[in-house]
mmCIF file of C-alpha atoms in Angstrom:
data_model
loop_
_atom_site.group_PDB
_atom_site.id
_atom_site.type_symbol
_atom_site.label_atom_id
_atom_site.label_comp_id
_atom_site.label_asym_id
_atom_site.label_seq_id
_atom_site.Cartn_x
_atom_site.Cartn_y
_atom_site.Cartn_z
ATOM 1 C CA UNK A 693 46.229 60.989 -19.575
ATOM 2 C CA UNK A 694 44.453 58.942 -22.439
ATOM 3 C CA UNK A 695 46.426 56.507 -24.454
ATOM 4 C CA UNK A 696 47.162 58.977 -27.374
ATOM 5 C CA UNK A 697 48.637 61.099 -25.184
ATOM 6 C CA UNK A 698 50.680 58.699 -23.415
ATOM 7 C CA UNK A 699 52.458 56.908 -26.175
ATOM 8 C CA UNK A 700 53.277 60.645 -27.921
ATOM 9 C CA UNK A 701 54.796 61.443 -24.156
ATOM 10 C CA UNK A 702 56.646 57.807 -24.278
ATOM 11 C CA UNK A 703 58.199 58.847 -27.661
ATOM 12 C CA UNK A 704 59.558 61.820 -26.396
ATOM 13 C CA UNK A 705 61.316 60.344 -23.704
ATOM 14 C CA UNK A 706 62.595 57.350 -25.242
ATOM 15 C CA UNK A 707 63.896 60.191 -28.339
ATOM 16 C CA UNK A 708 65.814 62.072 -25.549
ATOM 17 C CA UNK A 709 66.838 59.391 -23.523
ATOM 18 C CA UNK A 710 65.189 59.012 -20.292
ATOM 19 C CA UNK A 711 63.124 56.603 -18.367
ATOM 20 C CA UNK A 712 59.087 56.128 -19.442
ATOM 21 C CA UNK A 713 57.864 56.223 -15.677
ATOM 22 C CA UNK A 714 53.936 56.995 -16.900
ATOM 23 C CA UNK A 715 51.425 54.595 -15.022
ATOM 24 C CA UNK A 716 49.483 54.487 -17.834
ATOM 25 C CA UNK A 717 51.884 51.143 -19.459
ATOM 26 C CA UNK A 718 51.788 49.042 -16.371
ATOM 27 C CA UNK A 719 47.293 49.212 -16.797
ATOM 28 C CA UNK A 720 47.063 49.471 -20.350
ATOM 29 C CA UNK A 721 48.064 46.248 -21.841
ATOM 30 C CA UNK A 722 48.011 47.861 -25.611
ATOM 31 C CA UNK A 723 49.671 50.821 -24.474
ATOM 32 C CA UNK A 724 52.725 48.268 -22.634
ATOM 33 C CA UNK A 725 53.118 46.227 -25.979
ATOM 34 C CA UNK A 726 53.408 49.902 -28.125
ATOM 35 C CA UNK A 727 56.313 50.825 -25.886
ATOM 36 C CA UNK A 728 57.877 47.386 -25.882
ATOM 37 C CA UNK A 729 57.808 47.941 -29.634
ATOM 38 C CA UNK A 730 59.541 51.767 -29.528
ATOM 39 C CA UNK A 731 62.045 50.628 -27.391
ATOM 40 C CA UNK A 732 62.830 47.621 -29.839
ATOM 41 C CA UNK A 733 63.431 49.949 -32.459
ATOM 42 C CA UNK A 734 65.064 52.718 -30.843
ATOM 43 C CA UNK A 735 67.866 50.088 -29.924
ATOM 44 C CA UNK A 736 67.304 48.843 -33.469
ATOM 45 C CA UNK A 737 68.087 52.193 -34.871
ATOM 46 C CA UNK A 738 71.099 52.643 -32.206
ATOM 47 C CA UNK A 739 72.443 48.994 -33.385
ATOM 48 C CA UNK A 740 72.606 50.502 -36.863
ATOM 49 C CA UNK A 741 74.221 53.815 -36.569
ATOM 50 C CA UNK A 742 77.237 52.565 -34.138
ATOM 51 C CA UNK A 743 78.268 50.005 -37.022
ATOM 52 C CA UNK A 744 80.109 52.301 -38.930
ATOM 53 C CA UNK A 745 80.464 55.815 -40.501
ATOM 54 C CA UNK A 746 77.647 56.511 -43.755
ATOM 55 C CA UNK A 747 80.225 56.271 -46.586
ATOM 56 C CA UNK A 748 80.564 59.953 -48.170
ATOM 57 C CA UNK A 749 78.610 59.972 -51.228
ATOM 58 C CA UNK A 750 75.644 58.387 -49.923
ATOM 59 C CA UNK A 751 73.614 61.702 -49.665
ATOM 60 C CA UNK A 752 74.388 62.530 -52.991
ATOM 61 C CA UNK A 753 73.658 58.816 -54.070
ATOM 62 C CA UNK A 754 70.560 59.066 -51.756
ATOM 63 C CA UNK A 755 69.377 62.954 -53.310
ATOM 64 C CA UNK A 756 69.867 61.420 -57.003
ATOM 65 C CA UNK A 757 67.681 58.530 -56.210
ATOM 66 C CA UNK A 758 65.039 60.933 -55.201
ATOM 67 C CA UNK A 759 65.482 62.413 -58.123
ATOM 68 C CA UNK A 760 65.246 59.782 -60.344
ATOM 69 C CA UNK A 761 62.070 58.613 -58.782
ATOM 70 C CA UNK A 762 60.536 62.547 -58.467
ATOM 71 C CA UNK A 763 61.440 62.558 -62.380
ATOM 72 C CA UNK A 764 59.996 58.971 -63.469
ATOM 73 C CA UNK A 765 56.775 59.413 -61.089
ATOM 74 C CA UNK A 766 56.036 62.852 -62.836
ATOM 75 C CA UNK A 767 56.675 61.656 -66.367
ATOM 76 C CA UNK A 768 54.264 58.801 -66.418
ATOM 77 C CA UNK A 769 51.317 60.921 -65.291
ATOM 78 C CA UNK A 770 52.384 63.549 -67.791
ATOM 79 C CA UNK A 771 52.271 61.611 -70.688
ATOM 80 C CA UNK A 772 48.549 59.362 -69.496
ATOM 81 C CA UNK A 773 47.410 63.127 -68.985
ATOM 82 C CA UNK A 774 48.851 63.488 -72.814
ATOM 83 C CA UNK A 775 46.883 60.723 -73.742
ATOM 84 C CA UNK A 776 43.622 61.492 -71.854
ATOM 85 C CA UNK A 777 43.564 65.220 -73.417
ATOM 86 C CA UNK A 778 42.360 64.420 -76.761
ATOM 87 C CA UNK A 779 39.623 61.878 -76.631
ATOM 88 C CA UNK A 780 38.407 63.856 -73.383
ATOM 89 C CA UNK A 781 36.782 66.315 -75.930
ATOM 90 C CA UNK A 782 35.863 64.002 -78.415
ATOM 91 C CA UNK A 783 34.031 62.242 -75.760
ATOM 92 C CA UNK A 784 32.359 65.387 -74.568
ATOM 93 C CA UNK A 785 31.609 66.426 -78.395
ATOM 94 C CA UNK A 786 30.339 62.590 -79.238
ATOM 95 C CA UNK A 787 28.033 62.973 -75.728
ATOM 96 C CA UNK A 788 26.301 66.515 -76.376
ATOM 97 C CA UNK A 789 25.758 65.380 -80.494
ATOM 98 C CA UNK A 790 23.954 62.301 -79.149
ATOM 99 C CA UNK A 791 21.913 64.423 -76.379
ATOM 100 C CA UNK A 792 20.832 66.921 -79.938
ATOM 101 C CA UNK A 793 19.853 64.125 -81.778
ATOM 102 C CA UNK A 794 17.796 62.331 -79.374
ATOM 103 C CA UNK A 795 16.236 65.779 -78.489
ATOM 104 C CA UNK A 796 15.885 66.892 -82.072
ATOM 105 C CA UNK A 797 13.887 63.491 -82.677
ATOM 106 C CA UNK A 798 11.786 62.967 -79.335
ATOM 107 C CA UNK A 799 8.307 62.119 -80.438
ATOM 108 C CA UNK A 800 6.072 65.122 -79.296
ATOM 109 C CA UNK A 801 2.616 64.010 -77.776
ATOM 110 C CA UNK A 802 -0.109 65.209 -79.440
ATOM 111 C CA UNK A 803 -2.219 67.777 -78.114
ATOM 112 C CA UNK A 804 -5.471 66.264 -76.123
ATOM 113 C CA UNK A 805 -7.600 69.178 -76.430
ATOM 114 C CA UNK A 806 -8.006 72.588 -77.285
ATOM 115 C CA UNK A 807 -10.871 73.569 -74.841
ATOM 116 C CA UNK A 808 -9.942 74.776 -71.681
ATOM 117 C CA UNK A 809 -11.186 72.669 -68.651
ATOM 118 C CA UNK A 810 -14.631 73.908 -67.449
ATOM 119 C CA UNK A 811 -14.839 73.854 -63.593
ATOM 120 C CA UNK A 812 -17.890 71.857 -61.585
ATOM 121 C CA UNK A 813 -20.108 74.191 -59.911
ATOM 122 C CA UNK A 814 -20.339 74.149 -56.538
ATOM 123 C CA UNK A 815 -17.295 72.392 -55.442
ATOM 124 C CA UNK A 816 -14.960 74.177 -53.293
ATOM 125 C CA UNK A 817 -11.566 75.529 -55.790
ATOM 126 C CA UNK A 818 -7.995 73.736 -55.543
ATOM 127 C CA UNK A 819 -5.446 75.103 -53.249
ATOM 128 C CA UNK A 820 -2.726 76.395 -55.238
ATOM 129 C CA UNK A 821 -0.649 72.940 -53.533
ATOM 130 C CA UNK A 822 -3.036 70.568 -54.121
ATOM 131 C CA UNK A 823 -1.996 68.084 -56.729
ATOM 132 C CA UNK A 824 -4.139 67.143 -59.144
ATOM 133 C CA UNK A 825 -4.566 64.540 -61.621
ATOM 134 C CA UNK A 826 -6.591 64.197 -65.234
ATOM 135 C CA UNK A 827 -8.573 60.671 -65.854
ATOM 136 C CA UNK A 828 -10.253 60.460 -69.722
ATOM 137 C CA UNK A 829 -13.335 59.010 -69.201
ATOM 138 C CA UNK A 830 -16.899 58.706 -70.145
ATOM 139 C CA UNK A 831 -19.261 60.543 -68.378
ATOM 140 C CA UNK A 832 -22.925 59.975 -68.905
ATOM 141 C CA UNK A 833 -25.318 62.544 -69.694
ATOM 142 C CA UNK A 834 -27.396 62.447 -66.801
ATOM 143 C CA UNK A 835 -24.302 62.767 -64.595
ATOM 144 C CA UNK A 836 -23.164 65.858 -66.338
ATOM 145 C CA UNK A 837 -26.936 67.274 -66.023
ATOM 146 C CA UNK A 838 -26.868 67.251 -62.184
ATOM 147 C CA UNK A 839 -23.432 68.117 -62.063
ATOM 148 C CA UNK A 840 -25.062 71.808 -63.341
ATOM 149 C CA UNK A 841 -23.981 71.632 -67.211
ATOM 150 C CA UNK A 842 -26.427 72.464 -69.771
ATOM 151 C CA UNK A 843 -26.383 69.631 -72.356
ATOM 152 C CA UNK A 844 -28.326 69.406 -75.509
ATOM 153 C CA UNK A 845 -28.513 65.436 -76.283
ATOM 154 C CA UNK A 846 -31.137 63.914 -77.324
ATOM 155 C CA UNK A 847 -30.584 60.190 -75.754
ATOM 156 C CA UNK A 848 -30.066 61.408 -71.628
ATOM 157 C CA UNK A 849 -28.161 57.599 -71.408
ATOM 158 C CA UNK A 850 -25.078 57.938 -73.575
ATOM 159 C CA UNK A 851 -21.826 58.787 -72.410
ATOM 160 C CA UNK A 852 -19.724 61.644 -73.630
ATOM 161 C CA UNK A 853 -15.975 61.135 -73.704
ATOM 162 C CA UNK A 854 -14.183 63.106 -71.423
ATOM 163 C CA UNK A 855 -10.942 64.545 -69.418
ATOM 164 C CA UNK A 856 -11.756 65.264 -65.755
ATOM 165 C CA UNK A 857 -9.845 66.679 -63.383
ATOM 166 C CA UNK A 858 -9.529 65.284 -59.858
ATOM 167 C CA UNK A 859 -8.056 66.582 -56.661
ATOM 168 C CA UNK A 860 -5.880 65.199 -54.171
ATOM 169 C CA UNK A 861 -9.140 64.577 -52.255
ATOM 170 C CA UNK A 862 -10.726 62.309 -55.048
ATOM 171 C CA UNK A 863 -13.904 64.637 -55.808
ATOM 172 C CA UNK A 864 -13.956 66.043 -59.705
ATOM 173 C CA UNK A 865 -13.237 69.521 -59.977
ATOM 174 C CA UNK A 866 -13.354 70.229 -63.938
ATOM 175 C CA UNK A 867 -14.086 68.521 -66.724
ATOM 176 C CA UNK A 868 -12.692 69.012 -70.398
ATOM 177 C CA UNK A 869 -15.020 67.292 -73.495
ATOM 178 C CA UNK A 870 -13.072 65.868 -75.801
ATOM 179 C CA UNK A 871 -13.646 66.886 -79.588
ATOM 180 C CA UNK A 872 -14.162 63.744 -81.195
ATOM 181 C CA UNK A 873 -16.559 62.506 -78.532
ATOM 182 C CA UNK A 874 -19.502 64.322 -79.314
ATOM 183 C CA UNK A 875 -22.388 63.333 -81.422
ATOM 184 C CA UNK A 876 -22.818 63.948 -84.577
ATOM 185 C CA UNK A 877 -26.512 65.442 -85.123
ATOM 186 C CA UNK A 878 -26.625 65.396 -88.727
#
Protein backbone atom coordinates (compact mmCIF):
# COMPACT_ATOMS: atom_id res chain seq x y z
CA UNK A 1 0.00 0.00 0.00
CA UNK A 2 1.24 3.48 -0.77
CA UNK A 3 1.42 6.45 1.60
CA UNK A 4 -1.82 8.00 0.37
CA UNK A 5 -3.83 4.80 0.87
CA UNK A 6 -2.26 4.12 4.27
CA UNK A 7 -3.11 7.64 5.48
CA UNK A 8 -6.72 7.41 4.29
CA UNK A 9 -7.16 4.04 6.04
CA UNK A 10 -5.58 5.41 9.23
CA UNK A 11 -7.97 8.37 9.29
CA UNK A 12 -10.96 6.03 8.97
CA UNK A 13 -9.64 3.80 11.81
CA UNK A 14 -9.10 6.85 14.05
CA UNK A 15 -12.63 8.16 13.36
CA UNK A 16 -14.07 4.72 14.15
CA UNK A 17 -12.08 4.58 17.38
CA UNK A 18 -10.11 1.46 16.45
CA UNK A 19 -6.35 1.00 16.57
CA UNK A 20 -4.20 1.55 13.48
CA UNK A 21 -2.16 -1.64 12.94
CA UNK A 22 -0.76 -0.98 9.46
CA UNK A 23 3.01 -1.88 9.32
CA UNK A 24 3.52 0.96 6.83
CA UNK A 25 3.58 3.47 9.68
CA UNK A 26 6.54 1.67 11.27
CA UNK A 27 8.58 1.88 8.02
CA UNK A 28 7.69 5.36 6.71
CA UNK A 29 8.83 8.16 9.05
CA UNK A 30 6.70 10.81 7.33
CA UNK A 31 3.54 8.71 7.62
CA UNK A 32 4.41 7.99 11.27
CA UNK A 33 4.50 11.76 11.95
CA UNK A 34 1.19 12.11 10.09
CA UNK A 35 -0.38 9.36 12.25
CA UNK A 36 0.85 11.01 15.48
CA UNK A 37 -0.59 14.37 14.36
CA UNK A 38 -3.95 12.76 13.53
CA UNK A 39 -4.07 10.98 16.92
CA UNK A 40 -3.27 14.28 18.69
CA UNK A 41 -5.98 16.05 16.69
CA UNK A 42 -8.51 13.36 17.52
CA UNK A 43 -7.73 13.56 21.24
CA UNK A 44 -7.98 17.38 21.15
CA UNK A 45 -11.43 17.19 19.55
CA UNK A 46 -12.48 14.59 22.11
CA UNK A 47 -11.35 16.93 24.91
CA UNK A 48 -13.30 19.83 23.43
CA UNK A 49 -16.48 17.83 23.09
CA UNK A 50 -16.26 16.56 26.69
CA UNK A 51 -16.04 20.07 28.20
CA UNK A 52 -19.75 20.56 28.27
CA UNK A 53 -22.89 20.87 26.19
CA UNK A 54 -23.03 23.47 23.47
CA UNK A 55 -25.23 26.53 24.07
CA UNK A 56 -28.78 26.12 22.80
CA UNK A 57 -28.55 29.02 20.39
CA UNK A 58 -25.15 27.97 18.97
CA UNK A 59 -26.65 26.69 15.74
CA UNK A 60 -28.72 29.83 15.21
CA UNK A 61 -25.73 32.09 15.92
CA UNK A 62 -23.52 30.05 13.59
CA UNK A 63 -26.07 30.18 10.75
CA UNK A 64 -26.54 33.93 11.28
CA UNK A 65 -22.78 34.42 11.08
CA UNK A 66 -22.63 32.41 7.85
CA UNK A 67 -25.48 34.45 6.37
CA UNK A 68 -23.83 37.73 7.36
CA UNK A 69 -20.51 36.73 5.82
CA UNK A 70 -22.24 35.44 2.68
CA UNK A 71 -24.20 38.67 2.24
CA UNK A 72 -21.11 40.78 2.83
CA UNK A 73 -19.07 38.75 0.35
CA UNK A 74 -21.80 38.94 -2.29
CA UNK A 75 -22.36 42.66 -1.91
CA UNK A 76 -18.74 43.62 -2.34
CA UNK A 77 -18.25 41.87 -5.70
CA UNK A 78 -21.58 43.20 -7.00
CA UNK A 79 -20.57 46.74 -6.18
CA UNK A 80 -17.24 46.17 -7.87
CA UNK A 81 -19.02 44.72 -10.92
CA UNK A 82 -21.27 47.79 -11.09
CA UNK A 83 -18.23 50.03 -11.04
CA UNK A 84 -16.57 47.96 -13.77
CA UNK A 85 -19.61 47.74 -16.02
CA UNK A 86 -19.68 51.37 -17.14
CA UNK A 87 -16.01 51.72 -18.03
CA UNK A 88 -15.68 48.39 -19.84
CA UNK A 89 -17.83 49.48 -22.84
CA UNK A 90 -16.15 52.88 -22.74
CA UNK A 91 -12.72 51.26 -22.97
CA UNK A 92 -13.89 49.02 -25.83
CA UNK A 93 -15.26 52.05 -27.68
CA UNK A 94 -12.04 54.00 -27.17
CA UNK A 95 -9.94 51.06 -28.38
CA UNK A 96 -12.08 50.61 -31.50
CA UNK A 97 -11.88 54.34 -32.28
CA UNK A 98 -8.10 54.25 -31.90
CA UNK A 99 -7.84 51.25 -34.22
CA UNK A 100 -10.09 52.95 -36.77
CA UNK A 101 -8.04 56.14 -36.64
CA UNK A 102 -4.81 54.22 -37.15
CA UNK A 103 -6.31 52.19 -40.01
CA UNK A 104 -7.66 55.28 -41.79
CA UNK A 105 -4.55 57.41 -41.42
CA UNK A 106 -2.05 54.68 -42.20
CA UNK A 107 0.32 55.70 -44.96
CA UNK A 108 -0.27 53.63 -48.07
CA UNK A 109 3.02 52.76 -49.76
CA UNK A 110 3.24 54.06 -53.32
CA UNK A 111 3.04 51.56 -56.13
CA UNK A 112 6.53 50.73 -57.25
CA UNK A 113 5.81 49.84 -60.84
CA UNK A 114 2.84 48.93 -62.95
CA UNK A 115 4.89 46.72 -65.25
CA UNK A 116 4.70 42.97 -64.70
CA UNK A 117 7.73 40.84 -64.03
CA UNK A 118 9.24 39.20 -67.10
CA UNK A 119 10.67 35.73 -66.56
CA UNK A 120 14.31 35.26 -67.42
CA UNK A 121 14.54 32.67 -70.22
CA UNK A 122 16.11 29.24 -69.64
CA UNK A 123 15.67 29.35 -65.87
CA UNK A 124 13.54 26.70 -64.16
CA UNK A 125 10.29 28.25 -62.92
CA UNK A 126 9.67 28.89 -59.25
CA UNK A 127 7.95 26.18 -57.25
CA UNK A 128 4.62 27.26 -55.70
CA UNK A 129 5.98 26.83 -52.17
CA UNK A 130 9.32 28.56 -52.80
CA UNK A 131 10.14 31.76 -50.91
CA UNK A 132 11.11 34.75 -53.00
CA UNK A 133 12.54 38.18 -52.45
CA UNK A 134 12.58 41.27 -54.62
CA UNK A 135 15.71 43.40 -54.79
CA UNK A 136 15.91 46.78 -56.51
CA UNK A 137 19.25 47.10 -58.21
CA UNK A 138 21.13 48.56 -61.18
CA UNK A 139 21.36 45.87 -63.86
CA UNK A 140 23.95 46.31 -66.62
CA UNK A 141 22.50 46.36 -70.14
CA UNK A 142 25.06 43.73 -71.13
CA UNK A 143 23.66 41.35 -68.48
CA UNK A 144 20.15 41.85 -69.86
CA UNK A 145 21.36 41.09 -73.38
CA UNK A 146 23.21 37.99 -72.09
CA UNK A 147 20.05 36.81 -70.34
CA UNK A 148 18.14 36.93 -73.64
CA UNK A 149 16.30 40.23 -73.41
CA UNK A 150 16.02 42.46 -76.42
CA UNK A 151 17.48 45.81 -75.36
CA UNK A 152 17.68 48.83 -77.62
CA UNK A 153 20.34 50.98 -76.03
CA UNK A 154 23.24 52.86 -77.59
CA UNK A 155 25.56 52.27 -74.64
CA UNK A 156 25.84 48.58 -73.68
CA UNK A 157 27.95 49.58 -70.66
CA UNK A 158 25.04 51.50 -69.10
CA UNK A 159 22.87 50.16 -66.31
CA UNK A 160 19.12 50.20 -65.84
CA UNK A 161 17.24 50.33 -62.55
CA UNK A 162 15.17 47.17 -62.10
CA UNK A 163 13.40 44.99 -59.54
CA UNK A 164 14.90 41.51 -59.65
CA UNK A 165 12.95 38.52 -58.28
CA UNK A 166 15.30 36.06 -56.58
CA UNK A 167 14.30 32.53 -55.65
CA UNK A 168 15.09 30.64 -52.51
CA UNK A 169 18.22 29.24 -54.14
CA UNK A 170 19.60 32.74 -54.86
CA UNK A 171 19.06 32.65 -58.63
CA UNK A 172 17.33 35.51 -60.43
CA UNK A 173 14.05 34.29 -61.95
CA UNK A 174 12.35 37.43 -63.23
CA UNK A 175 12.99 41.09 -63.78
CA UNK A 176 10.85 44.23 -63.90
CA UNK A 177 12.30 47.49 -65.18
CA UNK A 178 11.53 50.55 -63.11
CA UNK A 179 9.85 53.03 -65.44
CA UNK A 180 11.76 56.14 -64.34
CA UNK A 181 15.14 54.48 -64.97
CA UNK A 182 14.81 54.15 -68.71
CA UNK A 183 17.04 56.77 -70.35
CA UNK A 184 15.35 59.40 -72.44
CA UNK A 185 16.22 59.02 -76.14
CA UNK A 186 15.58 62.72 -76.96
